[in-house]
PDB file of C-alpha atoms in Angstrom:
ATOM      1  CA  GLN O 253     -10.963  -8.011 -12.900  1.00 92.00           C
ATOM      2  CA  VAL O 254      -9.859  -7.291  -9.355  1.00 96.00           C
ATOM      3  CA  GLN O 255     -11.388  -4.676  -7.089  1.00 97.00           C
ATOM      4  CA  LEU O 256      -9.413  -3.090  -4.254  1.00 98.00           C
ATOM      5  CA  VAL O 257     -10.995  -1.200  -1.377  1.00 97.00           C
ATOM      6  CA  GLU O 258      -8.855   0.695   1.115  1.00 96.00           C
ATOM      7  CA  SER O 259      -9.783   1.711   4.633  1.00 96.00           C
ATOM      8  CA  GLY O 260      -8.104   3.110   7.727  1.00 96.00           C
ATOM      9  CA  GLY O 261      -6.942   6.530   6.627  1.00 94.00           C
ATOM     10  CA  GLY O 262      -7.475   9.635   8.704  1.00 97.00           C
ATOM     11  CA  LEU O 263      -5.900  12.463  10.640  1.00 98.00           C
ATOM     12  CA  VAL O 264      -3.108  11.772  13.111  1.00 98.00           C
ATOM     13  CA  GLN O 265      -0.499  13.817  14.924  1.00 98.00           C
ATOM     14  CA  ALA O 266       3.160  13.488  14.066  1.00 98.00           C
ATOM     15  CA  GLY O 267       4.653  10.554  15.916  1.00 98.00           C
ATOM     16  CA  GLY O 268       1.376   8.669  15.895  1.00 98.00           C
ATOM     17  CA  SER O 269       0.285   5.496  14.129  1.00 98.00           C
ATOM     18  CA  LEU O 270      -2.298   4.381  11.604  1.00 98.00           C
ATOM     19  CA  ARG O 271      -3.135   1.046  10.027  1.00 98.00           C
ATOM     20  CA  LEU O 272      -4.405   0.845   6.480  1.00 98.00           C
ATOM     21  CA  SER O 273      -6.270  -2.146   5.111  1.00 98.00           C
ATOM     22  CA  CYS O 274      -6.890  -3.186   1.521  1.00 98.00           C
ATOM     23  CA  ALA O 275      -9.486  -5.810   0.693  1.00 98.00           C
ATOM     24  CA  ALA O 276      -9.248  -7.434  -2.720  1.00 98.00           C
ATOM     25  CA  SER O 277     -12.159  -9.117  -4.479  1.00 96.00           C
ATOM     26  CA  GLY O 278     -12.885 -10.594  -7.866  1.00 95.00           C
ATOM     27  CA  ARG O 279     -10.294 -12.656  -9.736  1.00 92.00           C
ATOM     28  CA  THR O 280      -7.751 -12.618  -6.938  1.00 92.00           C
ATOM     29  CA  PHE O 281      -6.363 -16.103  -7.518  1.00 91.00           C
ATOM     30  CA  ASN O 282      -3.685 -14.868  -9.926  1.00 91.00           C
ATOM     31  CA  ILE O 283      -2.532 -11.875  -7.890  1.00 96.00           C
ATOM     32  CA  ASP O 284       1.101 -12.141  -6.733  1.00 97.00           C
ATOM     33  CA  THR O 285       2.112  -8.715  -5.464  1.00 98.00           C
ATOM     34  CA  MET O 286       0.033  -6.301  -3.413  1.00 98.00           C
ATOM     35  CA  GLY O 287       1.280  -2.991  -2.162  1.00 98.00           C
ATOM     36  CA  TRP O 288       0.806   0.661  -1.449  1.00 98.00           C
ATOM     37  CA  TYR O 289       1.594   3.841  -3.331  1.00 97.00           C
ATOM     38  CA  ARG O 290       1.099   7.340  -2.051  1.00 98.00           C
ATOM     39  CA  GLN O 291       0.691  10.726  -3.648  1.00 97.00           C
ATOM     40  CA  ALA O 292       1.552  13.857  -1.721  1.00 95.00           C
ATOM     41  CA  PRO O 293      -0.058  17.149  -2.764  1.00 90.00           C
ATOM     42  CA  GLY O 294       1.510  18.404  -5.982  1.00 93.00           C
ATOM     43  CA  LYS O 295       3.771  15.375  -6.352  1.00 95.00           C
ATOM     44  CA  GLN O 296       3.797  12.161  -8.344  1.00 95.00           C
ATOM     45  CA  ARG O 297       2.702   8.826  -6.982  1.00 95.00           C
ATOM     46  CA  ASP O 298       5.537   6.910  -5.328  1.00 95.00           C
ATOM     47  CA  MET O 299       5.786   3.325  -4.174  1.00 96.00           C
ATOM     48  CA  VAL O 300       5.663   2.885  -0.419  1.00 98.00           C
ATOM     49  CA  ALA O 301       5.776  -0.873   0.118  1.00 98.00           C
ATOM     50  CA  GLY O 302       5.015  -4.149  -1.599  1.00 98.00           C
ATOM     51  CA  ILE O 303       4.505  -7.760  -0.571  1.00 98.00           C
ATOM     52  CA  THR O 304       4.288 -10.947  -2.605  1.00 97.00           C
ATOM     53  CA  ARG O 305       1.983 -13.876  -2.022  1.00 96.00           C
ATOM     54  CA  ILE O 306       4.739 -15.723  -0.152  1.00 96.00           C
ATOM     55  CA  GLY O 307       5.620 -12.743   2.019  1.00 96.00           C
ATOM     56  CA  GLU O 308       8.623 -11.138   0.333  1.00 98.00           C
ATOM     57  CA  THR O 309       8.605  -7.415   1.006  1.00 98.00           C
ATOM     58  CA  ASN O 310      10.183  -4.222  -0.190  1.00 97.00           C
ATOM     59  CA  TYR O 311       9.963  -0.663   1.105  1.00 98.00           C
ATOM     60  CA  ALA O 312      10.763   2.827   0.029  1.00 97.00           C
ATOM     61  CA  ASP O 313      13.829   4.111   1.886  1.00 98.00           C
ATOM     62  CA  SER O 314      11.774   6.892   3.447  1.00 97.00           C
ATOM     63  CA  VAL O 315       9.565   4.454   5.360  1.00 98.00           C
ATOM     64  CA  LYS O 316      11.969   1.649   6.276  1.00 98.00           C
ATOM     65  CA  GLY O 317      11.911   0.945   9.977  1.00 98.00           C
ATOM     66  CA  ARG O 318       8.617   2.816  10.455  1.00 98.00           C
ATOM     67  CA  PHE O 319       6.118   1.069   8.168  1.00 98.00           C
ATOM     68  CA  THR O 320       5.325  -2.625   7.995  1.00 98.00           C
ATOM     69  CA  ILE O 321       3.380  -4.282   5.208  1.00 98.00           C
ATOM     70  CA  SER O 322       1.627  -7.589   5.782  1.00 98.00           C
ATOM     71  CA  ARG O 323      -0.891  -9.770   4.046  1.00 98.00           C
ATOM     72  CA  ASP O 324      -3.552 -12.330   4.861  1.00 97.00           C
ATOM     73  CA  ASN O 325      -3.990 -14.473   1.749  1.00 96.00           C
ATOM     74  CA  ALA O 326      -7.013 -16.272   3.170  1.00 96.00           C
ATOM     75  CA  LYS O 327      -8.810 -12.936   3.479  1.00 96.00           C
ATOM     76  CA  ASN O 328      -7.304 -11.422   0.312  1.00 96.00           C
ATOM     77  CA  THR O 329      -6.316  -8.443   2.418  1.00 98.00           C
ATOM     78  CA  ALA O 330      -3.129  -6.420   2.723  1.00 98.00           C
ATOM     79  CA  TYR O 331      -2.236  -4.113   5.578  1.00 98.00           C
ATOM     80  CA  LEU O 332       0.124  -1.227   6.101  1.00 98.00           C
ATOM     81  CA  GLN O 333       1.054  -0.475   9.692  1.00 98.00           C
ATOM     82  CA  MET O 334       2.455   3.040   9.852  1.00 98.00           C
ATOM     83  CA  ASN O 335       4.311   4.105  12.988  1.00 98.00           C
ATOM     84  CA  SER O 336       6.271   7.230  13.895  1.00 98.00           C
ATOM     85  CA  LEU O 337       4.351   9.147  11.260  1.00 98.00           C
ATOM     86  CA  LYS O 338       5.855  12.334   9.915  1.00 97.00           C
ATOM     87  CA  PHE O 339       4.275  15.370   8.276  1.00 96.00           C
ATOM     88  CA  GLU O 340       5.817  14.303   4.974  1.00 95.00           C
ATOM     89  CA  ASP O 341       3.882  11.023   5.099  1.00 97.00           C
ATOM     90  CA  THR O 342       0.748  13.015   4.317  1.00 97.00           C
ATOM     91  CA  GLY O 343      -0.950  12.043   1.085  1.00 98.00           C
ATOM     92  CA  VAL O 344      -3.451   9.797  -0.612  1.00 98.00           C
ATOM     93  CA  TYR O 345      -2.520   6.160  -0.172  1.00 98.00           C
ATOM     94  CA  TYR O 346      -3.469   3.771  -2.953  1.00 98.00           C
ATOM     95  CA  CYS O 347      -3.633   0.014  -2.664  1.00 98.00           C
ATOM     96  CA  VAL O 348      -2.234  -1.774  -5.706  1.00 98.00           C
ATOM     97  CA  ALA O 349      -2.137  -5.348  -6.954  1.00 98.00           C
ATOM     98  CA  ASP O 350      -0.481  -7.138  -9.847  1.00 96.00           C
ATOM     99  CA  ARG O 351      -0.090 -10.593 -11.337  1.00 95.00           C
ATOM    100  CA  ALA O 352       3.688 -10.134 -11.541  1.00 93.00           C
ATOM    101  CA  TRP O 353       6.390 -10.403  -8.908  1.00 93.00           C
ATOM    102  CA  PHE O 354       7.230  -6.817  -7.879  1.00 93.00           C
ATOM    103  CA  PRO O 355       6.264  -5.358 -11.275  1.00 92.00           C
ATOM    104  CA  LYS O 356       8.654  -2.809 -12.777  1.00 87.00           C
ATOM    105  CA  GLY O 357       5.925  -0.841 -14.508  1.00 84.00           C
ATOM    106  CA  ASP O 358       2.459   0.231 -13.468  1.00 89.00           C
ATOM    107  CA  TYR O 359       0.443  -2.135 -11.348  1.00 95.00           C
ATOM    108  CA  ASP O 360      -2.541  -3.818 -12.978  1.00 95.00           C
ATOM    109  CA  TYR O 361      -5.084  -2.797 -10.353  1.00 97.00           C
ATOM    110  CA  TRP O 362      -5.527   0.294  -8.189  1.00 97.00           C
ATOM    111  CA  GLY O 363      -7.870   1.175  -5.365  1.00 98.00           C
ATOM    112  CA  GLN O 364      -9.648   4.499  -5.070  1.00 97.00           C
ATOM    113  CA  GLY O 365      -7.266   5.798  -2.412  1.00 97.00           C
ATOM    114  CA  THR O 366      -7.550   6.803   1.213  1.00 97.00           C
ATOM    115  CA  GLN O 367      -6.361  10.094   2.694  1.00 98.00           C
ATOM    116  CA  VAL O 368      -3.713  10.140   5.403  1.00 98.00           C
ATOM    117  CA  THR O 369      -3.032  13.494   7.008  1.00 98.00           C
ATOM    118  CA  VAL O 370      -0.258  13.949   9.562  1.00 97.00           C
ATOM    119  CA  SER O 371      -0.363  17.169  11.524  1.00 96.00           C
ATOM    120  CA  SER O 372       2.910  18.622  12.718  1.00 87.00           C
TER     121      SER O 372
END
């Protein structure tokens, strides 16, 4: 099993920045992809960004150029730097991890989520 713990959420004004962190523990040796999903109020969970163990990344179109995902394999930690935040970025952000390379289906492991609220 793998446990994921997010931190760094909070309240920020539109145009501001936040940095989320996700610390993984447990059987992390076979994790390839880590990433972030978010769920806005009343909406489904959507992928935000993902990163593989060797640093390949992908992003949702809505966050390209504003968000940057990174990873420190030695610390088993992934980060999401969010700049130029918009009201529509508001939601619960979930850290995810999987043994596969950019899995097509649901990720194996999910964190408990951290709230990000952007005030307009």
